[in-house]
Every structure is written in C-alpha cells, then in structure tokens.
C-alpha cells in the first residue's frame, strides 16, 4: 500500500507532518512525502521515516503578494498531478488547505473517501469558490483534521462526525520538558522569545519599539531571514534597540538551547487566519513550562487564559510592557506547572484519538483491496 503525504513547503517547516508519520510508523505502508523547496536550499531528510521524497524545487518568497504566487501554485499543481499519475497511490494525506484545493479535481474523481484533508488555513474563505471546494473536500474525505478547534466553524456542520483535531506535538520535546528548569541560564532581564516563521512586519515593529524602550526586557527572534526580518533588523538598528536580537535560522533541535535562555514566549499574531489558529509555540509553552503572551481576542489568547498558561495582551495598548511584567512576576510557579500538565494531558489524549483515525485509513484501504481482489473489482 502506497500513501502520499502532500506538503506545501519544506519538510522542516511542516512539523504537523510528524502527527501522520507517527501514526503510519508501524502500518507497513510505503510512505511518500511530497514537499516544496521554496528557497532552493538542501535540507537533511535522513531523520524522517519516509520511503520516498518527491521534491518540487521552485523559488518562492513566503511574504510575496498572493496574486504573484498564482504562477508558482500552478507549477506546483502540475508537478503533483504528474507524481500522482506515475506512482498510483492508494491513499493521500493533503497537508494544508491550498494543496488540497489545487488538487481537488484529482481527489474528487480518483480518491473519493481515500484521502485525509488537513485544514489549517482559512485565509481564502471569503472567496466563494474556495469555500465551496473546502466543503467538497470535507464531504469527500475519509476524515478531516483541523489544527484549531476554532476552524470547525468554517466547515460544514453536517460532516462534523468525521472532523477531528490534530495537535502539533514534536514528541522528542517531551524528553526535554525540564530543559529550562535543569539547564536554564539566569538573566537580570525578562527574555521574550519568538521562534518560527517571522512575519507581520507592522505588528512586530510596534512590539520592538515598546520593548526597546523598556530595559526590564530583552526580545529575541529565532527564524530565517526573509525580507520581513531584514526590514525589522533595520528598524531595530535605527531605534538603537540594544535589547532586541535576531539569531537567524535554526533546526528543531536548536530549540532546546534557546529555551534555556527564554522566560516568555512571544506568540502574538494579528491577521484574519491567525486569530483563530493554534500555533506550534502554544504547545511549546505547555511542554517546556514557559508562559506565553498571545494577541488579545485570539483563540490562542482565550485558550491560554482559560487554561492558566499565558496572558492575553495587545501591543497597541499603552501599558503593554507593564502588563507583561506584572503578569510574569505574579506567576505562581507550582500552579503554572500544574496547569501546563493538565492541558498537555488532554491534548495528548486527543492526539491518540487522531492517530487511531489515521491508522484506521490503512486498515480500511487494505480491506478495500482484499474485497476488490476477491470479487474482481
């Protein structure tokens, strides 16, 4: 049995893929991963339990305007169609909304009830044809996974019985839960750190300005330096912000090193999609016992405050840094750790349920093959 996991960026920027790889690890299936190498740089793929990788190699800036991405999207679609035609997969897992929408014709005609739709972006939902295709994908999928429970409202309620929540847990991280407690590096500053894909220039510009004016804090950014980062670095230099630092690209294992030097996670985003999203750093906060600051009014902020593991705040408020400071010095460490443990336990239970659904697709497909061979279908 051959399964394709169809990604839309480089492998190292798809940590959510690990959920599916873990579920398929002992399935006996031949697992293929298709990914998009957007910066044309090689990456080490030796650590992944994957039989075959299919690389779509085409340069694309992540921050480029959506209209300018159409040409590269169509090239990606052509490449994927060619791979699917050649390999004749038994089952497909579409990671992200856009690749699933781009390949809707193929999934609808040839993979009805033989694909998983991983829905984690509603940026284009205001475009009626896109929304209609998303509904069709949910209807025709074997199962649909959402990366945030807030996304369920964008999917047809009549198919809620086969919509599940996936969680972006890197299981190696669970072996490092006390990394900061055991190896933490002391500082007289409160160190706020962001890691991952750095975007939202105007928002981070405001955050940088306010942190730069408050010497109780340091602000650290860990992530590859695309145009947004180049512009933010220039802005920080113009401000003379000697407490704002940019550390460049990192590999997942590097997180354990800089987590030792982090006091608060910067988990603030502000656009239509991210206000409902559940980001990777939310889970990092629970795993590494790190408080996080989230955008007021967002799903992550509401979740963080409800669970007692973070602060809802807004960089647009005058008391932004005072609010963070007062929150941080008022944390009851024992209660905070207990809250992280309770929240993580629930998430891991949901994760296990999701794994059963994914492994179930393998069983179902094997039964379909057996039935077809027995009755000549």
Coordinates of N, CA, C and O in Angstrom, one line a residue, residues 189-190 192 203-221 232-246 266 315 320-322 324:
X189 N 17.3 40.3 33.0 CA 16.3 40.8 32.1 C 15.2 39.7 32.0 O 15.5 38.5 32.1
X190 N 14.0 40.1 31.7 CA 13.0 39.1 31.3 C 13.1 38.9 29.8 O 12.9 39.9 29.0
X192 N 12.0 37.7 26.3 CA 10.8 37.3 25.5 C 11.4 36.8 24.2 O 12.2 37.4 23.5
X203 N 3.1 44.8 13.0 CA 2.9 44.3 14.4 C 4.2 44.2 15.2 O 4.3 44.7 16.3
X204 N 5.1 43.5 14.6 CA 6.4 43.3 15.3 C 7.2 44.6 15.4 O 8.0 44.8 16.3
X205 N 7.0 45.5 14.5 CA 7.6 46.8 14.6 C 7.2 47.5 15.9 O 8.0 48.1 16.6
X206 N 5.9 47.4 16.1 CA 5.3 48.1 17.4 C 5.9 47.4 18.6 O 6.3 48.0 19.6
X207 N 5.9 46.0 18.6 CA 6.5 45.3 19.7 C 7.9 45.6 19.9 O 8.3 45.9 21.1
X208 N 8.7 45.7 18.9 CA 10.1 46.0 19.0 C 10.3 47.4 19.6 O 11.1 47.6 20.5
X209 N 9.5 48.4 19.2 CA 9.6 49.7 19.7 C 9.3 49.8 21.2 O 10.1 50.4 22.0
X210 N 8.3 49.1 21.6 CA 7.9 49.2 23.0 C 8.9 48.4 23.9 O 9.2 48.9 25.0
X211 N 9.4 47.3 23.4 CA 10.4 46.5 24.2 C 11.7 47.3 24.3 O 12.3 47.3 25.3
X212 N 12.0 47.9 23.2 CA 13.3 48.7 23.1 C 13.3 49.8 24.1 O 14.4 50.2 24.6
X213 N 12.1 50.3 24.5 CA 12.0 51.4 25.4 C 11.9 51.0 26.9 O 11.8 51.8 27.8
X214 N 11.9 49.7 27.1 CA 11.7 49.1 28.5 C 12.9 48.2 28.8 O 12.9 47.0 28.3
X215 N 13.8 48.6 29.5 CA 15.0 47.9 29.7 C 14.9 46.7 30.7 O 15.8 46.1 31.1
X216 N 13.7 46.5 31.2 CA 13.4 45.3 32.0 C 13.4 44.1 31.1 O 13.5 43.0 31.7
X217 N 13.3 44.2 29.8 CA 13.1 43.1 28.9 C 14.2 43.0 27.9 O 15.0 44.0 27.6
X218 N 14.3 41.8 27.3 CA 15.1 41.6 26.1 C 14.1 40.9 25.1 O 13.2 40.1 25.5
X219 N 14.3 41.1 23.8 CA 13.4 40.5 22.8 C 14.3 39.7 21.8 O 15.2 40.3 21.2
X220 N 14.0 38.4 21.6 CA 14.8 37.6 20.8 C 14.0 37.0 19.7 O 12.9 36.4 19.9
X221 N 14.5 37.0 18.4 CA 13.8 36.4 17.3 C 14.7 35.3 16.7 O 15.9 35.5 16.4
X232 N 12.9 44.4 9.7 CA 12.8 44.5 11.2 C 14.1 44.8 11.8 O 14.3 45.6 12.8
X233 N 15.1 44.1 11.3 CA 16.5 44.4 11.8 C 16.9 45.8 11.6 O 17.5 46.5 12.4
X234 N 16.6 46.3 10.4 CA 17.0 47.6 10.0 C 16.3 48.6 11.0 O 16.9 49.6 11.4
X235 N 15.0 48.4 11.2 CA 14.2 49.2 12.1 C 14.8 49.2 13.5 O 14.9 50.3 14.1
X236 N 15.1 48.1 14.0 CA 15.7 47.9 15.4 C 17.0 48.7 15.5 O 17.3 49.4 16.5
X237 N 17.8 48.7 14.4 CA 19.1 49.4 14.4 C 18.9 50.9 14.4 O 19.6 51.7 15.0
X238 N 17.8 51.3 13.6 CA 17.5 52.8 13.6 C 17.1 53.3 14.9 O 17.3 54.4 15.3
X239 N 16.4 52.4 15.7 CA 15.9 52.8 17.0 C 17.1 52.7 18.1 O 17.0 53.3 19.1
X240 N 18.2 52.1 17.7 CA 19.3 51.8 18.6 C 18.8 50.9 19.7 O 19.2 51.0 20.9
X241 N 18.0 49.9 19.3 CA 17.5 48.9 20.3 C 18.5 47.9 20.6 O 18.7 46.8 20.0
X242 N 19.2 48.1 21.7 CA 20.3 47.2 22.2 C 19.8 46.0 23.0 O 20.6 45.2 23.5
X243 N 18.5 45.9 23.1 CA 17.9 44.8 23.8 C 17.0 43.9 22.9 O 16.2 43.2 23.4
X244 N 17.2 44.1 21.6 CA 16.4 43.3 20.6 C 17.5 42.6 19.7 O 18.4 43.2 19.2
X245 N 17.3 41.2 19.6 CA 18.3 40.4 18.9 C 17.6 39.5 17.9 O 16.6 39.0 18.1
X246 N 18.3 39.3 16.8 CA 17.9 38.4 15.7 C 19.0 37.3 15.6 O 20.2 37.6 15.3
X266 N 6.9 34.8 22.9 CA 6.2 35.8 22.0 C 5.3 34.9 21.1 O 5.8 34.4 20.1
X315 N -0.2 44.7 21.8 CA 0.9 45.7 21.7 C 0.4 47.1 21.4 O 1.2 48.1 21.5
X320 N 1.3 48.0 27.5 CA 1.7 46.7 27.0 C 2.8 46.0 27.9 O 2.7 44.9 28.4
X321 N 4.0 46.7 28.0 CA 5.1 46.1 28.7 C 4.8 46.0 30.2 O 5.2 45.0 30.9
X322 N 4.1 46.9 30.8 CA 3.8 46.9 32.2 C 2.9 45.7 32.5 O 3.0 45.0 33.5
X324 N 2.8 42.9 30.8 CA 3.6 41.6 30.7 C 4.4 41.5 32.0 O 4.5 40.4 32.6

